């Protein structure tokens, strides 16, 4: 069987060809489900308990995942009832820690196991979860074939020693690039301007927004202190550096330590002096960004296809009947260059992946149950729900019914989907389907955006740190160092741009980072990356 590349797999999804026989070698899903229903050497009915955070959208329409129609149907198909338990919203991490400490464990836990102190290997050694290599080889034919055909993804979902510890959630197709630069297209059209590509063009466009459209914060942004690696300021990548840790020809670097980062800050400092960047960027959050993009105070921002373009287009007409948005490519310094730093999700979605606990009495059947979502039938169930109810096939294309697209209870599409499927947030199996995106993003502007942002997605693999596993000692050292470093970096980032700190003092800033042991943190990250590269 030929290897299925990422792009080829996306095309299989798009044309409706994602079937068990094509990507898994498992051509008889009826017998596969029967093996789940009737496990060998079992005289009692199997049932499982399943713990996971509950997606906020799902929490708006169901009390637990057992009320979602796809899971009701899955119980009919497998004959295995699932008792779902969810921690209170906002207390997921705290409740996870309490659950682990209690040792009163459910059969399956869906969580980010890379965040477990000491990593997944420690969780296995602690007797919390079990190693899955043999179970996957013997009882997960769909997942096994996919990982064999995609060794780059297989490496992501293992530990450094080659241990499999979850049935993963895998993002494929257009779903990985759902955010990027957003710009007022109606303003560009009115002013006779093209979508900017270089920083020089961006400067001209923002100056025009300020002088001719009265924008008081032509480009608005904010500092995401929860995840500084996200490119909420999409300008930085044009200078060939990241906001946080990144790779440069395999070498781990910390962006604020690099000379090019000084150039980037000096550039933004110039924008600030000219009134092109939001003067409140240091205090902004997403709500203030939304308000400024809707009111006409701002004409460009980093945003999402759904909660950005979708929401803005719906509400923008209240301020302006011709309100229109477009996506822009991540900027570059020179015309013709390709952007390298792009906000892209990892193919392995840690938060939607499920481990089997050490107290599970039927791990083989649990693995079979989870593996079903990597089959064609399971994929369709997860992403589209029940045929004839939440979707109908139209010339080989699964089209959502009016229960989803025009919900009789006036639920928006995002909430209606969570009543019937798990298409719009990660869970074991493939993370949605391009055919889902084509219907979820109802606006042409949204569909164009994910095409534009995803054009150079492949480049991000050159600069983005892989999902490394740190030891318990490494995790503790990194957490201690980076808490201080990031707090100081954020403060100085703002001061340099506002002109409160002379740019000539940048070398002193770097010296202070070194005194805070940033070089040790870089060494720890480099060691983890090198272990990752050697994974079997």
mmCIF file with all atom_site columns, C-alpha atoms in Angstrom, residues 80-283:
data_model
loop_
_atom_site.group_PDB
_atom_site.id
_atom_site.type_symbol
_atom_site.label_atom_id
_atom_site.label_alt_id
_atom_site.label_comp_id
_atom_site.label_asym_id
_atom_site.label_entity_id
_atom_site.label_seq_id
_atom_site.pdbx_PDB_ins_code
_atom_site.Cartn_x
_atom_site.Cartn_y
_atom_site.Cartn_z
_atom_site.occupancy
_atom_site.B_iso_or_equiv
_atom_site.pdbx_formal_charge
_atom_site.auth_seq_id
_atom_site.auth_comp_id
_atom_site.auth_asym_id
_atom_site.auth_atom_id
_atom_site.pdbx_PDB_model_num
ATOM 1   C CA . UNK A 1 80  ? -21.287 -0.624 24.891 1.00 0.00 ? 80  UNK A CA 1
ATOM 2   C CA . UNK A 1 81  ? -22.794 2.083  27.103 1.00 0.00 ? 81  UNK A CA 1
ATOM 3   C CA . UNK A 1 82  ? -20.523 4.963  28.132 1.00 0.00 ? 82  UNK A CA 1
ATOM 4   C CA . UNK A 1 83  ? -20.955 6.961  31.331 1.00 0.00 ? 83  UNK A CA 1
ATOM 5   C CA . UNK A 1 84  ? -19.474 10.414 30.708 1.00 0.00 ? 84  UNK A CA 1
ATOM 6   C CA . UNK A 1 85  ? -18.191 12.604 33.525 1.00 0.00 ? 85  UNK A CA 1
ATOM 7   C CA . UNK A 1 86  ? -17.063 16.217 33.083 1.00 0.00 ? 86  UNK A CA 1
ATOM 8   C CA . UNK A 1 87  ? -15.331 18.669 35.422 1.00 0.00 ? 87  UNK A CA 1
ATOM 9   C CA . UNK A 1 88  ? -16.883 22.113 35.992 1.00 0.00 ? 88  UNK A CA 1
ATOM 10  C CA . UNK A 1 89  ? -16.035 24.690 33.332 1.00 0.00 ? 89  UNK A CA 1
ATOM 11  C CA . UNK A 1 90  ? -12.862 26.563 34.189 1.00 0.00 ? 90  UNK A CA 1
ATOM 12  C CA . UNK A 1 91  ? -11.701 23.996 36.766 1.00 0.00 ? 91  UNK A CA 1
ATOM 13  C CA . UNK A 1 92  ? -10.565 21.277 34.387 1.00 0.00 ? 92  UNK A CA 1
ATOM 14  C CA . UNK A 1 93  ? -6.892  21.191 35.405 1.00 0.00 ? 93  UNK A CA 1
ATOM 15  C CA . UNK A 1 94  ? -7.648  21.347 39.116 1.00 0.00 ? 94  UNK A CA 1
ATOM 16  C CA . UNK A 1 95  ? -10.239 18.581 38.829 1.00 0.00 ? 95  UNK A CA 1
ATOM 17  C CA . UNK A 1 96  ? -7.879  16.467 36.742 1.00 0.00 ? 96  UNK A CA 1
ATOM 18  C CA . UNK A 1 97  ? -5.244  16.719 39.478 1.00 0.00 ? 97  UNK A CA 1
ATOM 19  C CA . UNK A 1 98  ? -7.791  15.754 42.128 1.00 0.00 ? 98  UNK A CA 1
ATOM 20  C CA . UNK A 1 99  ? -8.953  12.825 40.012 1.00 0.00 ? 99  UNK A CA 1
ATOM 21  C CA . UNK A 1 100 ? -5.408  11.503 39.610 1.00 0.00 ? 100 UNK A CA 1
ATOM 22  C CA . UNK A 1 101 ? -4.638  11.975 43.306 1.00 0.00 ? 101 UNK A CA 1
ATOM 23  C CA . UNK A 1 102 ? -7.791  10.097 44.331 1.00 0.00 ? 102 UNK A CA 1
ATOM 24  C CA . UNK A 1 103 ? -6.855  7.010  42.269 1.00 0.00 ? 103 UNK A CA 1
ATOM 25  C CA . UNK A 1 104 ? -10.596 6.487  41.835 1.00 0.00 ? 104 UNK A CA 1
ATOM 26  C CA . UNK A 1 105 ? -10.097 6.430  38.094 1.00 0.00 ? 105 UNK A CA 1
ATOM 27  C CA . UNK A 1 106 ? -12.567 6.073  35.226 1.00 0.00 ? 106 UNK A CA 1
ATOM 28  C CA . UNK A 1 107 ? -11.821 3.692  32.362 1.00 0.00 ? 107 UNK A CA 1
ATOM 29  C CA . UNK A 1 108 ? -10.766 6.404  29.915 1.00 0.00 ? 108 UNK A CA 1
ATOM 30  C CA . UNK A 1 109 ? -9.503  9.958  30.358 1.00 0.00 ? 109 UNK A CA 1
ATOM 31  C CA . UNK A 1 110 ? -9.443  12.547 27.577 1.00 0.00 ? 110 UNK A CA 1
ATOM 32  C CA . UNK A 1 111 ? -6.874  15.185 28.469 1.00 0.00 ? 111 UNK A CA 1
ATOM 33  C CA . UNK A 1 112 ? -3.549  16.745 27.495 1.00 0.00 ? 112 UNK A CA 1
ATOM 34  C CA . UNK A 1 113 ? -1.216  14.068 28.847 1.00 0.00 ? 113 UNK A CA 1
ATOM 35  C CA . UNK A 1 114 ? 1.860   16.049 27.870 1.00 0.00 ? 114 UNK A CA 1
ATOM 36  C CA . UNK A 1 115 ? 0.914   18.381 30.732 1.00 0.00 ? 115 UNK A CA 1
ATOM 37  C CA . UNK A 1 116 ? 1.109   15.551 33.273 1.00 0.00 ? 116 UNK A CA 1
ATOM 38  C CA . UNK A 1 117 ? 4.029   16.302 35.660 1.00 0.00 ? 117 UNK A CA 1
ATOM 39  C CA . UNK A 1 118 ? 6.926   14.316 34.237 1.00 0.00 ? 118 UNK A CA 1
ATOM 40  C CA . UNK A 1 119 ? 5.044   13.528 31.043 1.00 0.00 ? 119 UNK A CA 1
ATOM 41  C CA . UNK A 1 120 ? 3.143   10.455 29.821 1.00 0.00 ? 120 UNK A CA 1
ATOM 42  C CA . UNK A 1 121 ? 5.910   7.994  30.762 1.00 0.00 ? 121 UNK A CA 1
ATOM 43  C CA . UNK A 1 122 ? 5.612   9.194  34.351 1.00 0.00 ? 122 UNK A CA 1
ATOM 44  C CA . UNK A 1 123 ? 1.835   8.716  34.201 1.00 0.00 ? 123 UNK A CA 1
ATOM 45  C CA . UNK A 1 124 ? 2.424   5.121  33.092 1.00 0.00 ? 124 UNK A CA 1
ATOM 46  C CA . UNK A 1 125 ? 5.064   4.513  35.779 1.00 0.00 ? 125 UNK A CA 1
ATOM 47  C CA . UNK A 1 126 ? 2.694   6.024  38.354 1.00 0.00 ? 126 UNK A CA 1
ATOM 48  C CA . UNK A 1 127 ? 0.109   3.394  37.480 1.00 0.00 ? 127 UNK A CA 1
ATOM 49  C CA . UNK A 1 128 ? -2.385  5.966  36.163 1.00 0.00 ? 128 UNK A CA 1
ATOM 50  C CA . UNK A 1 129 ? -2.550  4.974  32.480 1.00 0.00 ? 129 UNK A CA 1
ATOM 51  C CA . UNK A 1 130 ? -1.228  2.064  30.443 1.00 0.00 ? 130 UNK A CA 1
ATOM 52  C CA . UNK A 1 131 ? 1.144   1.645  27.514 1.00 0.00 ? 131 UNK A CA 1
ATOM 53  C CA . UNK A 1 132 ? -0.829  1.079  24.306 1.00 0.00 ? 132 UNK A CA 1
ATOM 54  C CA . UNK A 1 133 ? 1.712   -0.162 21.727 1.00 0.00 ? 133 UNK A CA 1
ATOM 55  C CA . UNK A 1 134 ? 0.666   -3.826 21.776 1.00 0.00 ? 134 UNK A CA 1
ATOM 56  C CA . UNK A 1 135 ? -3.018  -3.000 22.117 1.00 0.00 ? 135 UNK A CA 1
ATOM 57  C CA . UNK A 1 136 ? -2.895  -0.701 19.090 1.00 0.00 ? 136 UNK A CA 1
ATOM 58  C CA . UNK A 1 137 ? -0.961  -3.268 17.052 1.00 0.00 ? 137 UNK A CA 1
ATOM 59  C CA . UNK A 1 138 ? -3.506  -5.962 17.852 1.00 0.00 ? 138 UNK A CA 1
ATOM 60  C CA . UNK A 1 139 ? -6.817  -4.125 18.240 1.00 0.00 ? 139 UNK A CA 1
ATOM 61  C CA . UNK A 1 140 ? -6.631  -0.760 16.416 1.00 0.00 ? 140 UNK A CA 1
ATOM 62  C CA . UNK A 1 141 ? -6.214  -1.608 12.712 1.00 0.00 ? 141 UNK A CA 1
ATOM 63  C CA . UNK A 1 142 ? -7.454  1.781  11.503 1.00 0.00 ? 142 UNK A CA 1
ATOM 64  C CA . UNK A 1 143 ? -5.143  3.873  13.667 1.00 0.00 ? 143 UNK A CA 1
ATOM 65  C CA . UNK A 1 144 ? -2.250  1.455  13.134 1.00 0.00 ? 144 UNK A CA 1
ATOM 66  C CA . UNK A 1 145 ? -2.453  1.744  9.353  1.00 0.00 ? 145 UNK A CA 1
ATOM 67  C CA . UNK A 1 146 ? -2.726  5.530  9.469  1.00 0.00 ? 146 UNK A CA 1
ATOM 68  C CA . UNK A 1 147 ? 0.367   5.841  11.664 1.00 0.00 ? 147 UNK A CA 1
ATOM 69  C CA . UNK A 1 148 ? 2.286   3.405  9.461  1.00 0.00 ? 148 UNK A CA 1
ATOM 70  C CA . UNK A 1 149 ? 1.432   5.568  6.457  1.00 0.00 ? 149 UNK A CA 1
ATOM 71  C CA . UNK A 1 150 ? 2.280   8.822  8.271  1.00 0.00 ? 150 UNK A CA 1
ATOM 72  C CA . UNK A 1 151 ? 5.502   8.312  10.257 1.00 0.00 ? 151 UNK A CA 1
ATOM 73  C CA . UNK A 1 152 ? 5.865   12.059 10.897 1.00 0.00 ? 152 UNK A CA 1
ATOM 74  C CA . UNK A 1 153 ? 2.583   12.053 12.802 1.00 0.00 ? 153 UNK A CA 1
ATOM 75  C CA . UNK A 1 154 ? 3.419   8.728  14.452 1.00 0.00 ? 154 UNK A CA 1
ATOM 76  C CA . UNK A 1 155 ? 6.517   10.359 15.926 1.00 0.00 ? 155 UNK A CA 1
ATOM 77  C CA . UNK A 1 156 ? 4.370   13.139 17.448 1.00 0.00 ? 156 UNK A CA 1
ATOM 78  C CA . UNK A 1 157 ? 2.054   10.783 19.326 1.00 0.00 ? 157 UNK A CA 1
ATOM 79  C CA . UNK A 1 158 ? 4.831   8.737  20.965 1.00 0.00 ? 158 UNK A CA 1
ATOM 80  C CA . UNK A 1 159 ? 7.137   9.436  23.862 1.00 0.00 ? 159 UNK A CA 1
ATOM 81  C CA . UNK A 1 160 ? 10.891  9.638  23.370 1.00 0.00 ? 160 UNK A CA 1
ATOM 82  C CA . UNK A 1 161 ? 11.163  5.903  24.048 1.00 0.00 ? 161 UNK A CA 1
ATOM 83  C CA . UNK A 1 162 ? 8.519   5.069  21.429 1.00 0.00 ? 162 UNK A CA 1
ATOM 84  C CA . UNK A 1 163 ? 5.672   4.486  23.889 1.00 0.00 ? 163 UNK A CA 1
ATOM 85  C CA . UNK A 1 164 ? 2.104   5.044  22.678 1.00 0.00 ? 164 UNK A CA 1
ATOM 86  C CA . UNK A 1 165 ? -0.018  6.357  25.524 1.00 0.00 ? 165 UNK A CA 1
ATOM 87  C CA . UNK A 1 166 ? -3.236  7.677  23.905 1.00 0.00 ? 166 UNK A CA 1
ATOM 88  C CA . UNK A 1 167 ? -5.634  7.086  21.070 1.00 0.00 ? 167 UNK A CA 1
ATOM 89  C CA . UNK A 1 168 ? -4.911  10.463 19.486 1.00 0.00 ? 168 UNK A CA 1
ATOM 90  C CA . UNK A 1 169 ? -6.879  13.277 17.950 1.00 0.00 ? 169 UNK A CA 1
ATOM 91  C CA . UNK A 1 170 ? -5.325  14.067 14.559 1.00 0.00 ? 170 UNK A CA 1
ATOM 92  C CA . UNK A 1 171 ? -5.812  17.307 12.609 1.00 0.00 ? 171 UNK A CA 1
ATOM 93  C CA . UNK A 1 172 ? -5.696  16.956 8.832  1.00 0.00 ? 172 UNK A CA 1
ATOM 94  C CA . UNK A 1 173 ? -6.723  19.056 5.846  1.00 0.00 ? 173 UNK A CA 1
ATOM 95  C CA . UNK A 1 174 ? -7.552  22.758 6.073  1.00 0.00 ? 174 UNK A CA 1
ATOM 96  C CA . UNK A 1 175 ? -8.432  22.665 9.756  1.00 0.00 ? 175 UNK A CA 1
ATOM 97  C CA . UNK A 1 176 ? -4.931  23.497 10.988 1.00 0.00 ? 176 UNK A CA 1
ATOM 98  C CA . UNK A 1 177 ? -4.813  27.115 9.775  1.00 0.00 ? 177 UNK A CA 1
ATOM 99  C CA . UNK A 1 178 ? -7.918  28.832 11.076 1.00 0.00 ? 178 UNK A CA 1
ATOM 100 C CA . UNK A 1 179 ? -6.447  32.200 12.060 1.00 0.00 ? 179 UNK A CA 1
ATOM 101 C CA . UNK A 1 180 ? -4.283  34.967 10.683 1.00 0.00 ? 180 UNK A CA 1
ATOM 102 C CA . UNK A 1 181 ? -4.245  38.626 9.550  1.00 0.00 ? 181 UNK A CA 1
ATOM 103 C CA . UNK A 1 182 ? -7.677  40.178 8.938  1.00 0.00 ? 182 UNK A CA 1
ATOM 104 C CA . UNK A 1 183 ? -8.172  43.497 7.148  1.00 0.00 ? 183 UNK A CA 1
ATOM 105 C CA . UNK A 1 184 ? -11.057 45.824 6.216  1.00 0.00 ? 184 UNK A CA 1
ATOM 106 C CA . UNK A 1 185 ? -11.561 44.918 2.571  1.00 0.00 ? 185 UNK A CA 1
ATOM 107 C CA . UNK A 1 186 ? -14.230 47.595 2.056  1.00 0.00 ? 186 UNK A CA 1
ATOM 108 C CA . UNK A 1 187 ? -11.706 50.246 3.089  1.00 0.00 ? 187 UNK A CA 1
ATOM 109 C CA . UNK A 1 188 ? -9.101  48.862 0.702  1.00 0.00 ? 188 UNK A CA 1
ATOM 110 C CA . UNK A 1 189 ? -11.602 48.927 -2.155 1.00 0.00 ? 189 UNK A CA 1
ATOM 111 C CA . UNK A 1 190 ? -12.754 52.446 -1.334 1.00 0.00 ? 190 UNK A CA 1
ATOM 112 C CA . UNK A 1 191 ? -9.158  53.712 -1.224 1.00 0.00 ? 191 UNK A CA 1
ATOM 113 C CA . UNK A 1 192 ? -8.088  51.798 -4.333 1.00 0.00 ? 192 UNK A CA 1
ATOM 114 C CA . UNK A 1 193 ? -5.552  49.725 -2.404 1.00 0.00 ? 193 UNK A CA 1
ATOM 115 C CA . UNK A 1 194 ? -4.540  46.083 -2.756 1.00 0.00 ? 194 UNK A CA 1
ATOM 116 C CA . UNK A 1 195 ? -4.204  43.645 0.115  1.00 0.00 ? 195 UNK A CA 1
ATOM 117 C CA . UNK A 1 196 ? -0.698  44.355 1.497  1.00 0.00 ? 196 UNK A CA 1
ATOM 118 C CA . UNK A 1 197 ? 2.014   41.730 1.238  1.00 0.00 ? 197 UNK A CA 1
ATOM 119 C CA . UNK A 1 198 ? 5.228   43.412 2.420  1.00 0.00 ? 198 UNK A CA 1
ATOM 120 C CA . UNK A 1 199 ? 5.751   45.476 5.562  1.00 0.00 ? 199 UNK A CA 1
ATOM 121 C CA . UNK A 1 200 ? 6.284   48.540 3.372  1.00 0.00 ? 200 UNK A CA 1
ATOM 122 C CA . UNK A 1 201 ? 2.851   47.978 1.818  1.00 0.00 ? 201 UNK A CA 1
ATOM 123 C CA . UNK A 1 202 ? 1.329   47.410 5.253  1.00 0.00 ? 202 UNK A CA 1
ATOM 124 C CA . UNK A 1 203 ? 2.762   50.720 6.426  1.00 0.00 ? 203 UNK A CA 1
ATOM 125 C CA . UNK A 1 204 ? 1.166   52.555 3.494  1.00 0.00 ? 204 UNK A CA 1
ATOM 126 C CA . UNK A 1 205 ? -2.197  50.848 4.014  1.00 0.00 ? 205 UNK A CA 1
ATOM 127 C CA . UNK A 1 206 ? -2.308  51.573 7.741  1.00 0.00 ? 206 UNK A CA 1
ATOM 128 C CA . UNK A 1 207 ? -1.295  55.180 7.167  1.00 0.00 ? 207 UNK A CA 1
ATOM 129 C CA . UNK A 1 208 ? -4.205  55.467 4.681  1.00 0.00 ? 208 UNK A CA 1
ATOM 130 C CA . UNK A 1 209 ? -6.604  53.939 7.225  1.00 0.00 ? 209 UNK A CA 1
ATOM 131 C CA . UNK A 1 210 ? -5.511  56.518 9.765  1.00 0.00 ? 210 UNK A CA 1
ATOM 132 C CA . UNK A 1 211 ? -5.494  59.596 7.528  1.00 0.00 ? 211 UNK A CA 1
ATOM 133 C CA . UNK A 1 212 ? -8.404  58.827 5.219  1.00 0.00 ? 212 UNK A CA 1
ATOM 134 C CA . UNK A 1 213 ? -10.712 56.621 7.295  1.00 0.00 ? 213 UNK A CA 1
ATOM 135 C CA . UNK A 1 214 ? -10.121 58.171 10.707 1.00 0.00 ? 214 UNK A CA 1
ATOM 136 C CA . UNK A 1 215 ? -8.913  54.959 12.351 1.00 0.00 ? 215 UNK A CA 1
ATOM 137 C CA . UNK A 1 216 ? -7.459  55.746 15.771 1.00 0.00 ? 216 UNK A CA 1
ATOM 138 C CA . UNK A 1 217 ? -5.861  52.310 16.059 1.00 0.00 ? 217 UNK A CA 1
ATOM 139 C CA . UNK A 1 218 ? -5.301  51.235 12.433 1.00 0.00 ? 218 UNK A CA 1
ATOM 140 C CA . UNK A 1 219 ? -3.605  47.990 13.485 1.00 0.00 ? 219 UNK A CA 1
ATOM 141 C CA . UNK A 1 220 ? -4.780  46.556 16.800 1.00 0.00 ? 220 UNK A CA 1
ATOM 142 C CA . UNK A 1 221 ? -3.164  43.696 18.672 1.00 0.00 ? 221 UNK A CA 1
ATOM 143 C CA . UNK A 1 222 ? -2.655  42.297 22.153 1.00 0.00 ? 222 UNK A CA 1
ATOM 144 C CA . UNK A 1 223 ? -0.193  40.259 24.192 1.00 0.00 ? 223 UNK A CA 1
ATOM 145 C CA . UNK A 1 224 ? -1.361  36.693 24.808 1.00 0.00 ? 224 UNK A CA 1
ATOM 146 C CA . UNK A 1 225 ? 0.311   35.945 28.121 1.00 0.00 ? 225 UNK A CA 1
ATOM 147 C CA . UNK A 1 226 ? -1.155  32.435 28.221 1.00 0.00 ? 226 UNK A CA 1
ATOM 148 C CA . UNK A 1 227 ? 0.669   31.368 25.055 1.00 0.00 ? 227 UNK A CA 1
ATOM 149 C CA . UNK A 1 228 ? 3.324   33.809 23.807 1.00 0.00 ? 228 UNK A CA 1
ATOM 150 C CA . UNK A 1 229 ? 4.223   31.490 20.927 1.00 0.00 ? 229 UNK A CA 1
ATOM 151 C CA . UNK A 1 230 ? 0.958   32.385 19.181 1.00 0.00 ? 230 UNK A CA 1
ATOM 152 C CA . UNK A 1 231 ? 1.421   35.040 16.535 1.00 0.00 ? 231 UNK A CA 1
ATOM 153 C CA . UNK A 1 232 ? -1.267  37.426 17.762 1.00 0.00 ? 232 UNK A CA 1
ATOM 154 C CA . UNK A 1 233 ? 1.102   40.067 16.462 1.00 0.00 ? 233 UNK A CA 1
ATOM 155 C CA . UNK A 1 234 ? 1.502   38.681 12.950 1.00 0.00 ? 234 UNK A CA 1
ATOM 156 C CA . UNK A 1 235 ? 4.303   41.136 12.085 1.00 0.00 ? 235 UNK A CA 1
ATOM 157 C CA . UNK A 1 236 ? 7.133   39.462 14.009 1.00 0.00 ? 236 UNK A CA 1
ATOM 158 C CA . UNK A 1 237 ? 7.623   36.530 11.625 1.00 0.00 ? 237 UNK A CA 1
ATOM 159 C CA . UNK A 1 238 ? 8.569   38.874 8.788  1.00 0.00 ? 238 UNK A CA 1
ATOM 160 C CA . UNK A 1 239 ? 11.863  39.474 10.622 1.00 0.00 ? 239 UNK A CA 1
ATOM 161 C CA . UNK A 1 240 ? 12.673  35.758 10.743 1.00 0.00 ? 240 UNK A CA 1
ATOM 162 C CA . UNK A 1 241 ? 12.124  35.310 14.476 1.00 0.00 ? 241 UNK A CA 1
ATOM 163 C CA . UNK A 1 242 ? 9.394   34.055 16.778 1.00 0.00 ? 242 UNK A CA 1
ATOM 164 C CA . UNK A 1 243 ? 7.871   35.641 19.864 1.00 0.00 ? 243 UNK A CA 1
ATOM 165 C CA . UNK A 1 244 ? 8.953   32.684 21.992 1.00 0.00 ? 244 UNK A CA 1
ATOM 166 C CA . UNK A 1 245 ? 10.979  29.493 21.382 1.00 0.00 ? 245 UNK A CA 1
ATOM 167 C CA . UNK A 1 246 ? 11.423  28.512 17.741 1.00 0.00 ? 246 UNK A CA 1
ATOM 168 C CA . UNK A 1 247 ? 13.716  26.448 15.520 1.00 0.00 ? 247 UNK A CA 1
ATOM 169 C CA . UNK A 1 248 ? 16.417  27.837 13.238 1.00 0.00 ? 248 UNK A CA 1
ATOM 170 C CA . UNK A 1 249 ? 17.878  25.012 11.137 1.00 0.00 ? 249 UNK A CA 1
ATOM 171 C CA . UNK A 1 250 ? 17.202  22.592 13.986 1.00 0.00 ? 250 UNK A CA 1
ATOM 172 C CA . UNK A 1 251 ? 18.633  24.876 16.690 1.00 0.00 ? 251 UNK A CA 1
ATOM 173 C CA . UNK A 1 252 ? 16.309  26.100 19.440 1.00 0.00 ? 252 UNK A CA 1
ATOM 174 C CA . UNK A 1 253 ? 16.288  29.854 19.865 1.00 0.00 ? 253 UNK A CA 1
ATOM 175 C CA . UNK A 1 254 ? 14.351  32.274 22.041 1.00 0.00 ? 254 UNK A CA 1
ATOM 176 C CA . UNK A 1 255 ? 13.066  35.140 19.921 1.00 0.00 ? 255 UNK A CA 1
ATOM 177 C CA . UNK A 1 256 ? 13.657  38.117 22.259 1.00 0.00 ? 256 UNK A CA 1
ATOM 178 C CA . UNK A 1 257 ? 17.338  37.093 22.529 1.00 0.00 ? 257 UNK A CA 1
ATOM 179 C CA . UNK A 1 258 ? 17.961  37.542 18.810 1.00 0.00 ? 258 UNK A CA 1
ATOM 180 C CA . UNK A 1 259 ? 19.270  40.693 17.022 1.00 0.00 ? 259 UNK A CA 1
ATOM 181 C CA . UNK A 1 260 ? 16.408  40.469 14.491 1.00 0.00 ? 260 UNK A CA 1
ATOM 182 C CA . UNK A 1 261 ? 13.942  40.796 17.351 1.00 0.00 ? 261 UNK A CA 1
ATOM 183 C CA . UNK A 1 262 ? 15.507  44.170 18.119 1.00 0.00 ? 262 UNK A CA 1
ATOM 184 C CA . UNK A 1 263 ? 14.854  45.167 14.485 1.00 0.00 ? 263 UNK A CA 1
ATOM 185 C CA . UNK A 1 264 ? 11.240  44.027 14.855 1.00 0.00 ? 264 UNK A CA 1
ATOM 186 C CA . UNK A 1 265 ? 10.715  46.062 18.024 1.00 0.00 ? 265 UNK A CA 1
ATOM 187 C CA . UNK A 1 266 ? 12.300  49.111 16.433 1.00 0.00 ? 266 UNK A CA 1
ATOM 188 C CA . UNK A 1 267 ? 9.922   48.723 13.498 1.00 0.00 ? 267 UNK A CA 1
ATOM 189 C CA . UNK A 1 268 ? 6.868   48.568 15.756 1.00 0.00 ? 268 UNK A CA 1
ATOM 190 C CA . UNK A 1 269 ? 8.261   51.524 17.669 1.00 0.00 ? 269 UNK A CA 1
ATOM 191 C CA . UNK A 1 270 ? 8.122   53.468 14.407 1.00 0.00 ? 270 UNK A CA 1
ATOM 192 C CA . UNK A 1 271 ? 4.521   52.424 13.806 1.00 0.00 ? 271 UNK A CA 1
ATOM 193 C CA . UNK A 1 272 ? 3.642   53.540 17.312 1.00 0.00 ? 272 UNK A CA 1
ATOM 194 C CA . UNK A 1 273 ? 5.196   56.975 16.766 1.00 0.00 ? 273 UNK A CA 1
ATOM 195 C CA . UNK A 1 274 ? 3.198   57.364 13.547 1.00 0.00 ? 274 UNK A CA 1
ATOM 196 C CA . UNK A 1 275 ? -0.053  56.289 15.220 1.00 0.00 ? 275 UNK A CA 1
ATOM 197 C CA . UNK A 1 276 ? -0.395  53.120 13.143 1.00 0.00 ? 276 UNK A CA 1
ATOM 198 C CA . UNK A 1 277 ? -0.481  50.600 16.006 1.00 0.00 ? 277 UNK A CA 1
ATOM 199 C CA . UNK A 1 278 ? -3.094  50.551 18.756 1.00 0.00 ? 278 UNK A CA 1
ATOM 200 C CA . UNK A 1 279 ? -1.671  52.580 21.667 1.00 0.00 ? 279 UNK A CA 1
ATOM 201 C CA . UNK A 1 280 ? -3.563  50.299 24.079 1.00 0.00 ? 280 UNK A CA 1
ATOM 202 C CA . UNK A 1 281 ? -2.057  47.043 22.766 1.00 0.00 ? 281 UNK A CA 1
ATOM 203 C CA . UNK A 1 282 ? -0.512  46.240 26.153 1.00 0.00 ? 282 UNK A CA 1
ATOM 204 C CA . UNK A 1 283 ? -3.907  46.323 27.889 1.00 0.00 ? 283 UNK A CA 1
#
